[in-house]
């Protein structure tokens, strides 16, 4: 655990050496998705970024408890506590029970995350499963005097809080500006100040998701779940809180205020935020028609896509940029990523076949040092990839005989590629699955030929047996004039 890992802390706005509170244990909390639609490229970026962080911390021999929540209640259409709950709205439009909507999109999120080769978090808690913890936190904030109840709803008193603590320390926003810029929306008149935010909202009669509470039948405010669940699973003070830059305000700012108001101290030691993805220079939005889901990327089925892009091409594309830089999507950029990824995979295959020499003409130890320095420097995956491509050059030069590697150095280069390409960047060879497909095709051709032989010899029992056994295995044979076709059931 002796390491030089530094991370950029959004709170102090500088790079800091990473020193966990209770080494070797590390608490990592990441804001997960609100599950009301199919995952898109914007979901892939935090997932891949914090997966890389999780993998690197684990590689550095920390014991990481990685908590990523699922928001299944409380996230309203706009961030100012108004509008319909996003999940309820979807349920109404699709004629589903809200929890059916939740399950449907949890399933698609988890499927896409597996395709992107992200590791499962240690815990994936859901907001609706932690209503009691959230109510308990509201009670604490009320007791400390930083919240007030109006008509069965409870709001956080930002003005009162800011007299003792600094509201806006993460986002750099100041109260006067907020006051001037926050419109008083319809239905907001319960709040003492427009910048106050809801901790508990009383349910309207048509509201489907509701729980009883000391204040009213209703549902928790969106920001509350992350404060309640991070405290429950990681303690009152924990190491790293991550999420997308779009969550910095108001979501994370409000999380800080809630925890500080309730416990009198800050809960998060390092705040990390990944930057956003634009499409041809524009923000991604349904209304702009440039909203592309991950399934659409994988199938190529979207008017803006010139071809399908595999999950590893998407992962490689995201890793090519530093997580704090914006990324602009274009077909050209993804095609370049696909080429780069394939070149890297081809080199790992070549590496496996290299023969050692008696001595080396290349220095592997400096390459190793550079790779670690890149990751230690706030997860600079883009720099790491440039060093790995230096390694690709070495591999190709050794393969064509212009350079040499001793058997020790060859082993060291193999382990370096294994660690950085597969374990830390989380890339994987996608051709392995395709080989199985080809093998199945070849085997089916042999079986169909054997059955044709049996039929030619009028051995009907044998030919029927083959057909039956294949059917049991889920494969349907269709006889044609010459030979047969097969398909999966
Ligand atoms: Zn959150």
Coordinates of C-alpha atoms and ligand atoms in Angstrom, one line a residue:
X1 CA 0.0 0.0 0.0
X2 CA 3.1 2.2 -0.2
X3 CA 2.1 4.2 -3.3
X4 CA 2.1 7.6 -4.8
X5 CA -1.6 7.7 -5.9
X6 CA -2.9 11.2 -6.1
X7 CA -6.5 12.2 -7.0
X8 CA -8.0 15.6 -7.9
X9 CA -10.4 16.6 -5.1
X10 CA -13.3 18.7 -6.4
X11 CA -13.7 20.2 -3.0
X12 CA -10.2 21.6 -2.6
X13 CA -9.8 22.0 -6.4
X14 CA -6.3 20.4 -6.3
X15 CA -4.6 17.1 -6.6
X16 CA -4.0 15.5 -3.3
X17 CA -2.1 12.3 -2.2
X18 CA -4.7 9.7 -1.5
X19 CA -4.6 8.7 2.2
X20 CA -7.6 6.6 3.3
X21 CA -9.0 7.1 6.8
X22 CA -8.5 3.4 7.8
X23 CA -6.1 1.7 5.5
X24 CA -6.2 -0.9 4.0
X25 CA -10.0 -0.2 3.9
X26 CA -11.4 2.3 1.4
X27 CA -15.0 3.5 1.3
X28 CA -16.1 4.5 -2.2
X29 CA -19.6 5.8 -2.9
X30 CA -20.8 6.6 -6.5
X31 CA -24.1 8.1 -7.5
X32 CA -25.8 5.5 -9.7
X33 CA -28.6 5.9 -12.3
X34 CA -32.2 7.0 -11.9
X35 CA -33.8 3.9 -13.5
X36 CA -36.5 5.2 -15.8
X37 CA -34.9 4.8 -19.3
X38 CA -32.4 2.7 -21.2
X39 CA -28.8 3.5 -20.3
X40 CA -27.0 5.9 -22.8
X41 CA -23.4 7.0 -23.3
X42 CA -23.7 9.4 -20.4
X43 CA -24.2 6.5 -18.1
X44 CA -21.2 4.6 -19.4
X45 CA -18.7 7.3 -18.5
X46 CA -19.1 7.4 -14.7
X47 CA -19.5 3.6 -14.7
X48 CA -16.2 3.1 -16.6
X49 CA -14.4 5.9 -14.7
X50 CA -15.2 4.6 -11.2
X51 CA -14.7 1.0 -12.3
X52 CA -11.2 2.0 -13.3
X53 CA -10.7 3.6 -9.9
X54 CA -12.1 0.6 -8.1
X55 CA -9.8 -1.7 -10.1
X56 CA -6.8 0.5 -9.5
X57 CA -7.4 0.8 -5.8
X58 CA -7.8 -3.0 -5.6
X59 CA -4.6 -3.5 -7.6
X60 CA -2.9 -1.2 -5.0
X61 CA -4.1 -3.8 -2.4
X62 CA -6.7 -1.7 -0.8
X63 CA -9.8 -3.4 0.4
X64 CA -12.5 -1.3 -1.2
X65 CA -16.2 -1.3 -0.3
X66 CA -17.7 0.1 -3.5
X67 CA -21.3 1.3 -3.0
X68 CA -23.3 2.5 -6.1
X69 CA -26.9 3.4 -5.4
X70 CA -29.9 3.0 -7.6
X71 CA -32.4 5.9 -7.5
X72 CA -35.9 4.4 -7.7
X73 CA -37.9 7.1 -6.1
X74 CA -37.6 10.8 -5.4
X75 CA -35.9 12.2 -8.5
X76 CA -38.3 14.7 -9.9
X77 CA -38.4 16.1 -13.4
X78 CA -36.5 19.3 -12.5
X79 CA -34.0 19.7 -9.8
X80 CA -36.1 22.4 -8.0
X81 CA -38.4 19.9 -6.3
X82 CA -41.1 20.3 -8.8
X83 CA -42.7 18.2 -11.5
X84 CA -43.5 14.6 -11.5
X85 CA -41.3 11.8 -10.2
X86 CA -39.4 10.5 -13.3
X87 CA -40.2 6.9 -12.5
X88 CA -43.9 7.6 -11.9
X89 CA -44.2 9.5 -15.1
X90 CA -42.7 6.6 -17.1
X91 CA -45.0 4.2 -15.2
X92 CA -48.0 6.3 -16.2
X93 CA -47.0 6.5 -19.9
X94 CA -46.2 2.8 -20.1
X95 CA -49.1 1.6 -18.0
X96 CA -46.8 -0.1 -15.6
X97 CA -46.4 -0.3 -11.8
X98 CA -43.6 2.1 -10.8
X99 CA -41.5 -0.9 -9.5
X100 CA -41.9 -2.6 -12.9
X101 CA -40.3 0.4 -14.5
X102 CA -37.5 0.2 -12.0
X103 CA -36.9 -3.5 -12.5
X104 CA -37.0 -3.2 -16.3
X105 CA -34.3 -0.5 -16.3
X106 CA -32.2 -2.0 -13.6
X107 CA -32.0 -5.1 -15.8
X108 CA -31.0 -3.1 -18.9
X109 CA -28.5 -1.1 -16.9
X110 CA -26.9 -4.2 -15.4
X111 CA -26.8 -5.9 -18.8
X112 CA -25.0 -3.0 -20.4
X113 CA -22.6 -2.6 -17.5
X114 CA -21.6 -6.2 -17.8
X115 CA -21.1 -5.8 -21.5
X116 CA -18.8 -2.8 -20.8
X117 CA -16.9 -5.2 -18.4
X118 CA -17.5 -3.1 -15.3
X119 CA -17.2 -5.0 -12.1
X120 CA -20.2 -5.3 -9.8
X121 CA -20.1 -2.8 -6.9
X122 CA -20.0 -4.4 -3.4
X123 CA -23.4 -3.0 -2.6
X124 CA -26.1 -1.6 -4.9
X125 CA -28.7 -0.1 -2.4
X126 CA -32.0 1.3 -3.6
X127 CA -33.6 4.5 -2.3
X128 CA -37.0 2.8 -1.9
X129 CA -35.3 0.2 0.4
X130 CA -34.0 2.9 2.7
X131 CA -37.0 5.0 3.6
X132 CA -36.6 4.5 7.3
X133 CA -32.9 5.6 7.2
X134 CA -33.9 8.7 5.2
X135 CA -36.7 9.6 7.7
X136 CA -34.2 9.2 10.6
X137 CA -31.9 11.6 8.9
X138 CA -34.7 14.2 8.4
X139 CA -35.5 13.8 12.1
X140 CA -31.9 14.6 13.0
X141 CA -31.8 17.6 10.7
X142 CA -35.1 18.9 12.2
X143 CA -33.8 18.4 15.7
X144 CA -30.6 20.4 14.9
X145 CA -32.9 23.2 13.6
X146 CA -31.8 23.2 10.0
X147 CA -35.2 22.1 8.5
X148 CA -38.8 23.1 8.8
X149 CA -42.1 21.5 8.2
X150 CA -44.9 23.0 6.1
X151 CA -48.2 21.3 5.3
X152 CA -46.7 17.8 5.7
X153 CA -43.5 18.5 3.6
X154 CA -40.1 19.1 5.1
X155 CA -37.6 21.6 3.6
X156 CA -33.9 22.2 4.3
X157 CA -33.3 25.7 5.6
X158 CA -30.3 26.8 3.5
X159 CA -30.2 30.4 4.9
X160 CA -30.0 29.2 8.5
X161 CA -27.4 26.5 7.6
X162 CA -25.3 29.1 5.9
X163 CA -25.1 31.2 9.0
X164 CA -23.0 28.5 10.6
X165 CA -21.6 26.5 7.7
X166 CA -20.6 27.3 4.2
X167 CA -23.3 26.4 1.7
X168 CA -21.8 26.3 -1.8
X169 CA -18.3 25.2 -0.9
X170 CA -18.3 22.4 -3.5
X171 CA -19.8 24.3 -6.4
X172 CA -18.4 27.7 -5.5
X173 CA -21.9 29.2 -5.7
X174 CA -22.8 32.0 -3.3
X175 CA -26.2 32.4 -1.7
X176 CA -26.8 36.0 -3.0
X177 CA -26.3 34.7 -6.6
X178 CA -28.6 31.8 -6.0
X179 CA -31.2 34.0 -4.5
X180 CA -31.1 36.3 -7.6
X181 CA -31.1 33.4 -10.1
X182 CA -33.6 31.0 -8.6
X183 CA -37.0 31.6 -10.0
X184 CA -39.9 31.0 -7.7
X185 CA -41.7 28.2 -9.5
X186 CA -45.3 27.4 -9.1
X187 CA -46.0 25.3 -6.1
X188 CA -42.8 26.4 -4.4
X189 CA -44.5 28.9 -2.1
X190 CA -44.1 26.6 0.9
X191 CA -40.4 27.2 0.9
X192 CA -39.0 30.1 3.0
X193 CA -36.5 30.7 0.3
X194 CA -36.4 29.5 -3.3
X195 CA -33.0 27.8 -2.8
X196 CA -34.3 25.6 0.1
X197 CA -34.7 22.0 -1.0
X198 CA -37.1 19.2 -0.1
X199 CA -36.3 16.5 2.4
X200 CA -39.8 15.1 2.4
X201 CA -42.6 15.8 0.0
X202 CA -46.2 15.2 0.9
X203 CA -47.9 13.0 -1.7
X204 CA -50.7 14.5 -3.8
X205 CA -53.8 12.2 -4.1
X206 CA -52.8 10.8 -7.5
X207 CA -49.2 10.0 -6.3
X208 CA -48.4 6.3 -6.5
X209 CA -45.2 6.0 -4.5
X210 CA -45.9 7.0 -0.9
X211 CA -44.8 6.0 2.6
X212 CA -46.2 7.0 5.9
X213 CA -44.0 9.3 8.0
X214 CA -44.3 11.6 11.1
X215 CA -45.1 14.5 8.7
X216 CA -47.3 13.0 6.0
X217 CA -47.8 10.2 3.6
X218 CA -45.2 11.1 1.0
X219 CA -41.7 10.4 -0.4
X220 CA -38.2 11.5 0.3
X221 CA -36.3 14.3 -1.6
X222 CA -33.8 13.1 -4.1
X223 CA -30.6 14.3 -2.4
X224 CA -31.4 12.6 0.9
X225 CA -31.0 9.0 -0.3
X226 CA -27.2 9.4 -1.0
X227 CA -26.5 10.9 2.5
X228 CA -28.6 8.2 4.2
X229 CA -27.1 5.2 2.3
X230 CA -23.5 6.4 2.3
X231 CA -23.7 6.8 6.1
X232 CA -25.4 3.5 6.5
X233 CA -22.8 1.5 4.5
X234 CA -19.6 3.5 4.8
X235 CA -19.9 5.4 8.1
X236 CA -20.3 9.0 9.0
X237 CA -17.0 9.9 7.4
X238 CA -15.7 8.0 4.4
X239 CA -13.0 8.3 1.7
X240 CA -14.3 8.9 -1.8
X241 CA -17.6 10.1 -3.3
X242 CA -17.9 10.1 -7.0
X243 CA -20.3 11.0 -9.7
X244 CA -20.9 13.0 -12.9
X245 CA -20.1 16.7 -13.1
X246 CA -23.8 17.3 -13.6
X247 CA -24.5 16.1 -10.1
X248 CA -22.1 18.6 -8.4
X249 CA -24.9 21.1 -8.0
X250 CA -27.4 20.9 -6.5
X251 CA -27.2 17.1 -5.7
X252 CA -23.8 16.9 -4.1
X253 CA -23.9 20.4 -2.6
X254 CA -27.1 19.4 -0.8
X255 CA -25.6 16.1 0.3
X256 CA -22.8 18.0 2.0
X257 CA -25.3 20.3 3.7
X258 CA -27.5 17.4 4.9
X259 CA -24.7 15.4 6.4
X260 CA -23.1 18.5 7.9
X261 CA -26.4 19.7 9.4
X262 CA -27.1 16.3 10.9
X263 CA -23.7 15.2 12.2
X264 CA -21.9 18.5 12.6
X265 CA -19.1 17.4 10.3
X266 CA -18.4 16.7 6.7
X267 CA -18.8 13.1 5.6
X268 CA -16.7 13.0 2.4
X269 CA -12.9 13.4 2.2
X270 CA -12.4 13.3 -1.6
X271 CA -15.0 14.4 -4.1
X272 CA -14.4 13.1 -7.7
X273 CA -16.4 14.1 -10.7
X274 CA -16.2 12.8 -14.3
X275 CA -16.8 15.3 -17.1
X276 CA -19.6 15.2 -19.7
X277 CA -19.9 13.8 -23.2
X278 CA -21.1 15.9 -26.1
X279 CA -22.3 14.8 -29.5
X280 CA -20.8 16.7 -32.4
X281 CA -20.2 19.6 -30.0
X282 CA -23.8 19.6 -28.6
X283 CA -25.2 18.5 -25.3
X284 CA -26.8 15.1 -25.4
X285 CA -30.6 15.5 -25.1
X286 CA -33.7 13.7 -26.2
X287 CA -35.1 17.0 -27.5
X288 CA -32.1 17.4 -29.8
X289 CA -32.5 14.0 -31.4
X290 CA -28.9 13.1 -30.6
X291 CA -29.7 10.8 -27.7
X292 CA -28.0 7.4 -28.3
X293 CA -28.5 4.5 -26.0
X294 CA -25.8 1.9 -25.4
X295 CA -27.9 -0.7 -27.1
X296 CA -28.1 1.5 -30.2
X297 CA -24.3 1.9 -30.1
X298 CA -23.9 -1.9 -29.9
X299 CA -26.3 -2.5 -32.8
X300 CA -25.5 0.5 -34.9
X301 CA -29.3 1.2 -35.1
X302 CA -29.5 5.0 -34.9
X303 CA -29.5 7.6 -37.7
X304 CA -26.4 9.3 -36.3
X305 CA -24.4 6.1 -36.3
X306 CA -22.4 4.9 -39.4
X307 CA -21.9 1.4 -38.0
X308 CA -22.2 -0.7 -34.8
X309 CA -19.6 -0.1 -32.1
X310 CA -18.7 -2.9 -29.7
X311 CA -18.8 -2.4 -25.9
X312 CA -15.0 -2.6 -25.8
X313 CA -14.7 0.1 -28.5
X314 CA -16.9 2.3 -26.3
X315 CA -14.9 1.5 -23.2
X316 CA -11.6 2.2 -25.0
X317 CA -13.1 5.5 -26.5
X318 CA -13.9 6.7 -22.9
X319 CA -10.5 5.7 -21.5
X320 CA -8.7 7.6 -24.3
X321 CA -9.6 10.8 -22.6
X322 CA -8.8 11.9 -19.0
X323 CA -12.0 11.5 -17.0
X324 CA -12.0 15.2 -16.1
X325 CA -12.0 16.3 -19.8
X326 CA -15.0 16.6 -21.9
X327 CA -15.3 14.0 -24.7
X328 CA -17.0 14.8 -28.0
X329 CA -18.6 11.8 -29.8
X330 CA -18.3 11.5 -33.5
X331 CA -18.3 8.4 -35.8
X332 CA -14.7 9.3 -36.8
X333 CA -13.5 9.4 -33.2
X334 CA -15.2 6.0 -32.5
X335 CA -13.8 4.5 -35.6
X336 CA -10.3 5.6 -34.5
X337 CA -11.0 4.1 -31.1
X338 CA -12.0 0.8 -32.7
X339 CA -8.7 0.7 -34.7
X340 CA -6.7 1.6 -31.6
X341 CA -8.4 -1.1 -29.5
X342 CA -7.9 -3.7 -32.2
X343 CA -4.2 -2.8 -32.5
X344 CA -3.7 -3.2 -28.8
X345 CA -5.5 -6.6 -28.7
X346 CA -3.5 -7.8 -31.7
X347 CA -0.3 -6.8 -29.8
X348 CA -1.3 -8.8 -26.8
X349 CA -1.8 -11.9 -29.0
X350 CA 1.7 -11.3 -30.6
X351 CA 3.2 -10.9 -27.1
X352 CA 2.0 -14.4 -26.1
X353 CA 4.0 -15.9 -29.0
X354 CA 7.3 -13.9 -28.6
X355 CA 10.5 -15.9 -28.1
X356 CA 13.0 -14.7 -25.6
X357 CA 16.6 -13.8 -26.4
X358 CA 19.7 -14.0 -24.2
X359 CA 19.8 -10.3 -23.6
X360 CA 17.4 -7.3 -24.0
X361 CA 17.8 -4.3 -26.2
X362 CA 14.8 -2.5 -24.6
X363 CA 14.3 -1.2 -21.1
X364 CA 11.0 -2.6 -19.7
X365 CA 11.5 -1.2 -16.2
X366 CA 11.1 2.4 -17.3
X367 CA 8.0 1.5 -19.2
X368 CA 6.5 0.0 -16.1
X369 CA 7.5 3.0 -14.0
X370 CA 5.8 5.3 -16.6
X371 CA 2.6 3.3 -16.5
X372 CA 2.3 3.5 -12.7
X373 CA 3.1 7.2 -12.8
X374 CA 0.3 7.8 -15.3
X375 CA -2.3 6.0 -13.1
X376 CA -0.9 7.6 -9.9
X377 CA -1.4 11.0 -11.5
X378 CA -5.2 11.2 -11.0
X379 CA -6.0 8.1 -13.2
X380 CA -4.5 9.5 -16.4
X381 CA -5.7 6.7 -18.6
X382 CA -5.0 8.7 -21.7
X383 CA -1.3 9.0 -20.8
X384 CA -1.2 5.3 -19.7
X385 CA -2.6 4.3 -23.1
X386 CA 0.2 6.3 -24.9
X387 CA 2.8 4.3 -22.9
X388 CA 1.0 1.0 -23.6
X389 CA 1.3 1.9 -27.3
X390 CA 5.0 2.4 -26.8
X391 CA 4.9 -1.2 -25.5
X392 CA 3.0 -2.2 -28.7
X393 CA 5.9 -0.8 -30.7
X394 CA 8.4 -2.9 -28.6
X395 CA 6.3 -6.0 -29.1
X396 CA 6.1 -5.6 -32.9
X397 CA 9.9 -4.8 -33.1
X398 CA 10.7 -8.0 -31.1
X399 CA 8.3 -9.9 -33.3
X400 CA 10.0 -8.8 -36.5
X401 CA 13.5 -9.3 -35.0
X402 CA 14.7 -5.7 -34.9
X403 CA 14.7 -5.7 -31.0
X404 CA 15.3 -8.4 -28.4
X405 CA 14.0 -9.2 -25.0
X406 CA 15.5 -11.5 -22.4
X407 CA 13.2 -14.1 -20.9
X408 CA 12.9 -12.1 -17.6
X409 CA 12.1 -8.9 -19.5
X410 CA 9.6 -10.8 -21.7
X411 CA 7.8 -12.1 -18.6
X412 CA 7.8 -8.7 -17.2
X413 CA 6.3 -7.1 -20.3
X414 CA 3.6 -9.8 -20.3
X415 CA 2.7 -9.2 -16.7
X416 CA 2.7 -5.4 -17.4
X417 CA 0.2 -5.8 -20.2
X418 CA -1.9 -8.2 -18.2
X419 CA -2.1 -5.8 -15.3
X420 CA -2.6 -2.5 -17.1
X421 CA -4.7 -3.6 -20.2
X422 CA -6.9 -6.2 -18.6
X423 CA -7.0 -5.8 -14.8
X424 CA -6.8 -2.0 -14.5
X425 CA -8.3 -0.6 -17.8
X426 CA -10.7 -3.5 -17.7
X427 CA -10.5 -4.1 -21.5
X428 CA -11.1 -7.6 -22.8
X429 CA -10.6 -9.5 -26.1
X430 CA -14.0 -9.6 -27.7
X431 CA -13.0 -12.1 -30.4
X432 CA -13.1 -15.0 -27.9
X433 CA -16.9 -15.1 -28.1
X434 CA -16.9 -14.9 -31.9
X435 CA -14.5 -17.9 -32.0
X436 CA -17.1 -20.0 -30.2
X437 CA -19.7 -18.9 -32.8
X438 CA -17.5 -20.0 -35.6
X439 CA -16.8 -23.3 -33.8
X440 CA -20.5 -23.9 -33.5
X441 CA -21.0 -23.3 -37.2
X442 CA -18.3 -25.7 -38.1
X443 CA -19.6 -28.4 -35.7
X444 CA -23.2 -28.0 -37.0
X445 CA -21.9 -28.4 -40.6
X446 CA -20.2 -31.7 -39.6
X447 CA -23.4 -33.0 -37.9
X448 CA -25.6 -32.0 -40.8
X449 CA -23.3 -33.8 -43.2
X450 CA -23.3 -37.0 -41.0
X451 CA -27.1 -36.9 -40.9
X452 CA -27.2 -36.5 -44.7
X453 CA -24.9 -39.6 -45.1
X454 CA -27.3 -41.5 -42.9
X455 CA -30.3 -40.4 -45.0
X456 CA -28.5 -41.3 -48.2
X457 CA -27.9 -44.8 -46.8
X458 CA -31.6 -44.9 -45.7
X459 CA -30.6 -45.2 -42.0
X460 CA -33.8 -43.4 -40.9
X461 CA -33.4 -44.2 -37.2
X462 CA -30.0 -42.7 -37.1
X463 CA -31.1 -39.5 -39.0
X464 CA -34.2 -39.1 -36.7
X465 CA -32.1 -39.6 -33.6
X466 CA -29.7 -36.8 -34.7
X467 CA -32.7 -34.5 -35.3
X468 CA -34.3 -35.3 -31.9
X469 CA -31.1 -34.9 -29.9
X470 CA -30.5 -31.5 -31.5
X471 CA -34.0 -30.5 -30.7
X472 CA -33.3 -31.4 -27.0
X473 CA -30.3 -29.2 -27.2
X474 CA -32.4 -26.3 -28.5
X475 CA -31.5 -26.5 -32.2
X476 CA -34.0 -26.9 -34.9
X477 CA -33.1 -28.5 -38.2
X478 CA -35.0 -27.5 -41.4
X479 CA -34.6 -29.9 -44.3
X480 CA -33.9 -28.3 -47.6
X481 CA -33.7 -29.9 -51.1
X482 CA -30.0 -30.4 -50.7
X483 CA -28.9 -30.6 -47.0
X484 CA -30.4 -28.7 -44.1
X485 CA -30.4 -25.4 -42.3
X486 CA -30.3 -25.0 -38.5
X487 CA -31.4 -22.3 -36.1
X488 CA -31.7 -21.9 -32.3
X489 CA -35.1 -22.5 -30.8
Ligands
LIG1 ZN1 -26.3 10.7 -5.3

